[in-house]
XYZ file of C-alpha atoms in Angstrom:
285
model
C 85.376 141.350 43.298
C 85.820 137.603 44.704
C 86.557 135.102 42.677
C 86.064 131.313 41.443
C 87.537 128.675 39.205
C 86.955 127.514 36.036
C 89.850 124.876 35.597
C 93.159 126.612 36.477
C 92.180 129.887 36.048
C 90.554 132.606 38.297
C 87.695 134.392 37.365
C 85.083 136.818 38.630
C 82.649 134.986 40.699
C 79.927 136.443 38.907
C 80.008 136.929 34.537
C 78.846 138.721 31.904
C 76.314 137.219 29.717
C 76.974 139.092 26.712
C 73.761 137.541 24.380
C 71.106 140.648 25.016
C 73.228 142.847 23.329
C 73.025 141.177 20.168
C 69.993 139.123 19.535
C 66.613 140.864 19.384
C 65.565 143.821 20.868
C 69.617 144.596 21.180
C 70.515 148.030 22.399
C 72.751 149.912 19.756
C 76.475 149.219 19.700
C 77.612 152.619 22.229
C 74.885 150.891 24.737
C 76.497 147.402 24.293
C 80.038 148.589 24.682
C 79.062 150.608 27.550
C 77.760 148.012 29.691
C 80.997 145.517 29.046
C 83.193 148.319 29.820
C 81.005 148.747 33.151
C 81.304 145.351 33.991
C 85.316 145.435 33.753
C 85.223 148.745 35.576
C 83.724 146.616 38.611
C 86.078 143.624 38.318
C 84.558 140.980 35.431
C 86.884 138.506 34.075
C 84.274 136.363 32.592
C 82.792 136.784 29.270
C 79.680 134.615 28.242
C 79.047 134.572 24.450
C 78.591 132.178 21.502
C 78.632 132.288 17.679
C 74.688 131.684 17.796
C 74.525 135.186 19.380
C 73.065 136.882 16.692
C 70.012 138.303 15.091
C 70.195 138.070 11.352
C 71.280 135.647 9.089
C 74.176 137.319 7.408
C 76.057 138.397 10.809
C 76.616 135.069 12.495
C 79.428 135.940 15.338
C 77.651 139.281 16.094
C 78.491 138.888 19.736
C 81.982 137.876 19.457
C 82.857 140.528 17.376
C 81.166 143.190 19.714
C 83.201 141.567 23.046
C 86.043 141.557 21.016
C 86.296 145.293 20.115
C 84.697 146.178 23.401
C 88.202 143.960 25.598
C 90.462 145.559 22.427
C 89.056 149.176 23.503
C 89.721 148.672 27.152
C 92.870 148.586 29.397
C 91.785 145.713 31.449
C 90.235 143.710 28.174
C 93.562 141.403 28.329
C 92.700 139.832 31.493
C 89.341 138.134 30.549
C 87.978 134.769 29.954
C 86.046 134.852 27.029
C 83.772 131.668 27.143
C 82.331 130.843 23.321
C 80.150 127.871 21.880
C 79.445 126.312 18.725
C 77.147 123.984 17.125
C 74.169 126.390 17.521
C 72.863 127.996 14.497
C 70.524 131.000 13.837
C 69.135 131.015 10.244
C 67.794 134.532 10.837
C 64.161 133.763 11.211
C 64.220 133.928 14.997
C 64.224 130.243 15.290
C 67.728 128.137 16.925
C 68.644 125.318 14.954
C 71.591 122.404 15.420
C 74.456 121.214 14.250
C 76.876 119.205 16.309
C 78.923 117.534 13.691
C 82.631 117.590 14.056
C 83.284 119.095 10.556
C 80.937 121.861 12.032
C 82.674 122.666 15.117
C 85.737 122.227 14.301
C 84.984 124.848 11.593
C 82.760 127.022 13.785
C 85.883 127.225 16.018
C 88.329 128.137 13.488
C 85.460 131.221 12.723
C 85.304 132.483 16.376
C 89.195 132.529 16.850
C 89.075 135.065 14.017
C 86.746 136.893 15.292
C 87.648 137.020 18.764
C 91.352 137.515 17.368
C 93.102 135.012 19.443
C 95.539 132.018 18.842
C 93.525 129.924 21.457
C 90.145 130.367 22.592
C 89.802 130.594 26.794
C 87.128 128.490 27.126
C 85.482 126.614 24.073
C 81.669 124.805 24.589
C 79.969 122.301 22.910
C 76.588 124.635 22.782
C 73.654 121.783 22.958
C 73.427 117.988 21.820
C 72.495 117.503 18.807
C 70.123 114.150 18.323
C 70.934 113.148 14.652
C 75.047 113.419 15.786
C 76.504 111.005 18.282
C 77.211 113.066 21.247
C 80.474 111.298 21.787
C 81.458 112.829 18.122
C 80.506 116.075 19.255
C 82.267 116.205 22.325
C 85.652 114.152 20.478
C 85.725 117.192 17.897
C 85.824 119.273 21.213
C 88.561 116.936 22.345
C 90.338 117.406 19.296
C 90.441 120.951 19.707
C 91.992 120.672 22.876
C 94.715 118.502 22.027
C 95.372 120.639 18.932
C 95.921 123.384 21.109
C 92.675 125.974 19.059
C 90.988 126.037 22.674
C 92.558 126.369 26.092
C 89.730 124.726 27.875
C 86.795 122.423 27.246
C 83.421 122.720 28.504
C 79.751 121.364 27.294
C 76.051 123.039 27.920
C 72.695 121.843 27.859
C 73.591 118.390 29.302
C 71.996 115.813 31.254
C 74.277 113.792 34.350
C 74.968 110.557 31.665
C 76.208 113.414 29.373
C 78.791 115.279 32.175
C 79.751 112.288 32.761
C 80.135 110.664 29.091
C 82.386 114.282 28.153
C 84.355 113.937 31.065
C 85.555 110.847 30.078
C 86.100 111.798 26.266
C 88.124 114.626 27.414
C 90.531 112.483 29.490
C 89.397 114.609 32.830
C 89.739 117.690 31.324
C 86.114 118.902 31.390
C 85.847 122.204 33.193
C 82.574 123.732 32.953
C 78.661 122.669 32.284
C 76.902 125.665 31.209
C 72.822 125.177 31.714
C 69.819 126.671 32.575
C 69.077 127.496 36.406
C 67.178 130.112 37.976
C 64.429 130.602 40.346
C 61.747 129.508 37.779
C 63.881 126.513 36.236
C 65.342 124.733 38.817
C 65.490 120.852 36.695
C 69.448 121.299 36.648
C 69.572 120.586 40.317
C 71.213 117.244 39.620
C 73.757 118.848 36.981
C 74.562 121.229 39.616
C 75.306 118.660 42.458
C 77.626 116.680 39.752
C 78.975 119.781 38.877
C 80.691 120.025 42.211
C 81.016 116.451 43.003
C 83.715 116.621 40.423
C 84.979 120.120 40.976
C 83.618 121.010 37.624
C 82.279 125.135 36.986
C 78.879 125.315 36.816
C 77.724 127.764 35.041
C 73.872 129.088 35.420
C 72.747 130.679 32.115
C 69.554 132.971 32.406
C 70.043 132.984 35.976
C 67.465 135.322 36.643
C 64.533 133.739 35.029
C 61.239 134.368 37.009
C 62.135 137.187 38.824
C 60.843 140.042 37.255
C 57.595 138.702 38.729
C 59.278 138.075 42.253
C 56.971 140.897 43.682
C 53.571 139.589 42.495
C 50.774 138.367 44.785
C 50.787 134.733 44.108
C 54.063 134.268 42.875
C 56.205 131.310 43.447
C 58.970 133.418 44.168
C 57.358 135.894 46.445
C 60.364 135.030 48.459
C 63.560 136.716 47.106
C 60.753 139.980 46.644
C 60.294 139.864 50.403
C 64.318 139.318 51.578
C 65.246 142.116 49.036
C 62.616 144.790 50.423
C 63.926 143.637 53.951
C 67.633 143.776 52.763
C 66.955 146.998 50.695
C 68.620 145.625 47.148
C 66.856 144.106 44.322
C 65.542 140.762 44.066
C 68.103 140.019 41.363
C 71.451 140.957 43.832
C 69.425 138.556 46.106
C 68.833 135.599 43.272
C 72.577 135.766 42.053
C 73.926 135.437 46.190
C 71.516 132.567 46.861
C 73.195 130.978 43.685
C 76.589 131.697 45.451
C 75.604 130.170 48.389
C 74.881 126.945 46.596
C 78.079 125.686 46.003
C 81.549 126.997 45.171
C 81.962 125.695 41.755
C 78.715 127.749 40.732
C 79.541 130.760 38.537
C 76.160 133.190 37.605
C 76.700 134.909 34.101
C 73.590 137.155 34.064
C 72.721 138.855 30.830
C 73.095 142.456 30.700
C 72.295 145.308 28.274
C 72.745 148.757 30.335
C 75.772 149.313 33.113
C 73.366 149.731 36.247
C 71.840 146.342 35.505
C 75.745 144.531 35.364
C 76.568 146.724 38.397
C 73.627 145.813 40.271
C 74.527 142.325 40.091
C 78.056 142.029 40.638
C 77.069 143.579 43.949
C 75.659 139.580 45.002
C 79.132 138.652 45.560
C 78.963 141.321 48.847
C 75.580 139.729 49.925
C 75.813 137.256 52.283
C 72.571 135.606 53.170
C 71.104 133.513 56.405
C 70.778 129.654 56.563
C 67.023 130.750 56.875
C 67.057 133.118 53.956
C 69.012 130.526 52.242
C 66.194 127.754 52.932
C 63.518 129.773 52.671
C 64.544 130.752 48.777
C 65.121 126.734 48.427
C 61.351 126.012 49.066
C 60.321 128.636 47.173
């Protein structure tokens, strides 16, 4: 498996997004279990989950609890970075809501250590701005969990350039990831991206693979990655996750998963190495 950075620690170049396996249409816990223990089989050291991953009301954590028994139940399970969030909510109706208050996250925090049953949490991230808080009171209780020692790194998601920027600074230079939304079908975090490695910052592409279940349709935008996977002879998600690798160094893909082929199949981008053409021929697309 190679390997990136997020701050001073080395991790699997590609993740695990952990959130399929527990919001809706979730596979049942053996599944779940399954599919993490599949991706440390293959070399994963990153772990992508939040306290918002869940389905019902009354089992907030759901997806920190299920990484944490899945790492407790394997031999390699110690050598992960679990990456959490907080200030997302999910009152159980199927709808996200906000909360970005310090007293919030600072409690949220306090939750997901239990759960996760650590003293410090890896990697701790301020989930998504919240417009009726300040986001420099977000990101301070962040800081404050850093300095207190609850959270062994700091990172943010959801966030503009002004806002990468703005957290930086709060956290004295100690920001280390921007989780957001990129994939073939949502490519606005272009600019977040280019920061990102401007300042030697992990970015870290959630839903990465958005859009390409319809790679292979006449018409499609991304027609593309179909056409250099049928020519390569792997899937047009292996080819996706490599052109994301390709992109810069301080990009690091955590693709959901729900089944062990589907983790498998990706971690196998790392060994794909595409063309400058391939390369700017899935740009334009």
């Amino acid at each position: 498996m190679h390997s990136r950075r997020i701050g001073d620690v080395e991790v699997s170049a590609i993740g695990l997004g952990a959130m399929p396996m527990s919001i809706e249409g979730r596979p049942d816990e053996e599944r779940s279990l399954a599919t993490i223990h599949a991706a440390l089989d293959a070399g994963v050291t990153l772990i992508d989950t939040a306290d918002a991953y869940h389905r019902d009301a009354d089992e907030v954590g759901h997806n920190e609890t299920l990484i944490a028994k899945a790492l407790a139940s394997h031999d390699r399970g110690g050598d992960v970075l679990v990456a959490t969030k907080g200030g997302h909510l999910r009152p159980g109706d199927g709808s996200w809501t906000l909360d970005g208050s310090p007293r919030h996250l600072k409690a949220a925090c306090e939750e997901s250590l239990r759960r996760l049953g650590v003293e410090a949490i890896g990697l701790y991230q301020f989930h998504r701005p919240d417009p009726r808080v300040p986001y420099a009171e977000s990101v301070g209780a962040i800081r404050d969990l850093l300095d207190e020692g609850k959270i062994r790194m700091a990172g943010i998601s959801n966030a503009n350039p002004e806002q990468i920027r703005q957290a930086n600074e709060i956290l004295g230079g100690r920001l280390v990831s921007v989780q957001n939304q990129f994939s073939p079908a949502f490519r606005s975090s272009e600019p977040e991206l280019r920061l990102c490695d401007e300042l030697g910052v992990a970015f870290l592409p959630w839903s990465p693979l958005g859009g390409i279940s319809k790679a292979g349709e006449l018409g499609s935008g991304h027609a593309p990655f179909a056409r250099i996977a049928e020519a390569r002879g792997v899937s047009p998600q292996r080819v996706c996750l490599a052109w994301m690798l390709a992109k810069s160094p301080v990009v690091v893909p955590i693709p959901g998963a729900s089944r062990p082929e589907t983790i498998r199949d990706s971690l196998a981008a790392t060994d794909l190495a595409l063309t400058a053409e391939e390369l700017a021929e899935l740009d334009a697309a």
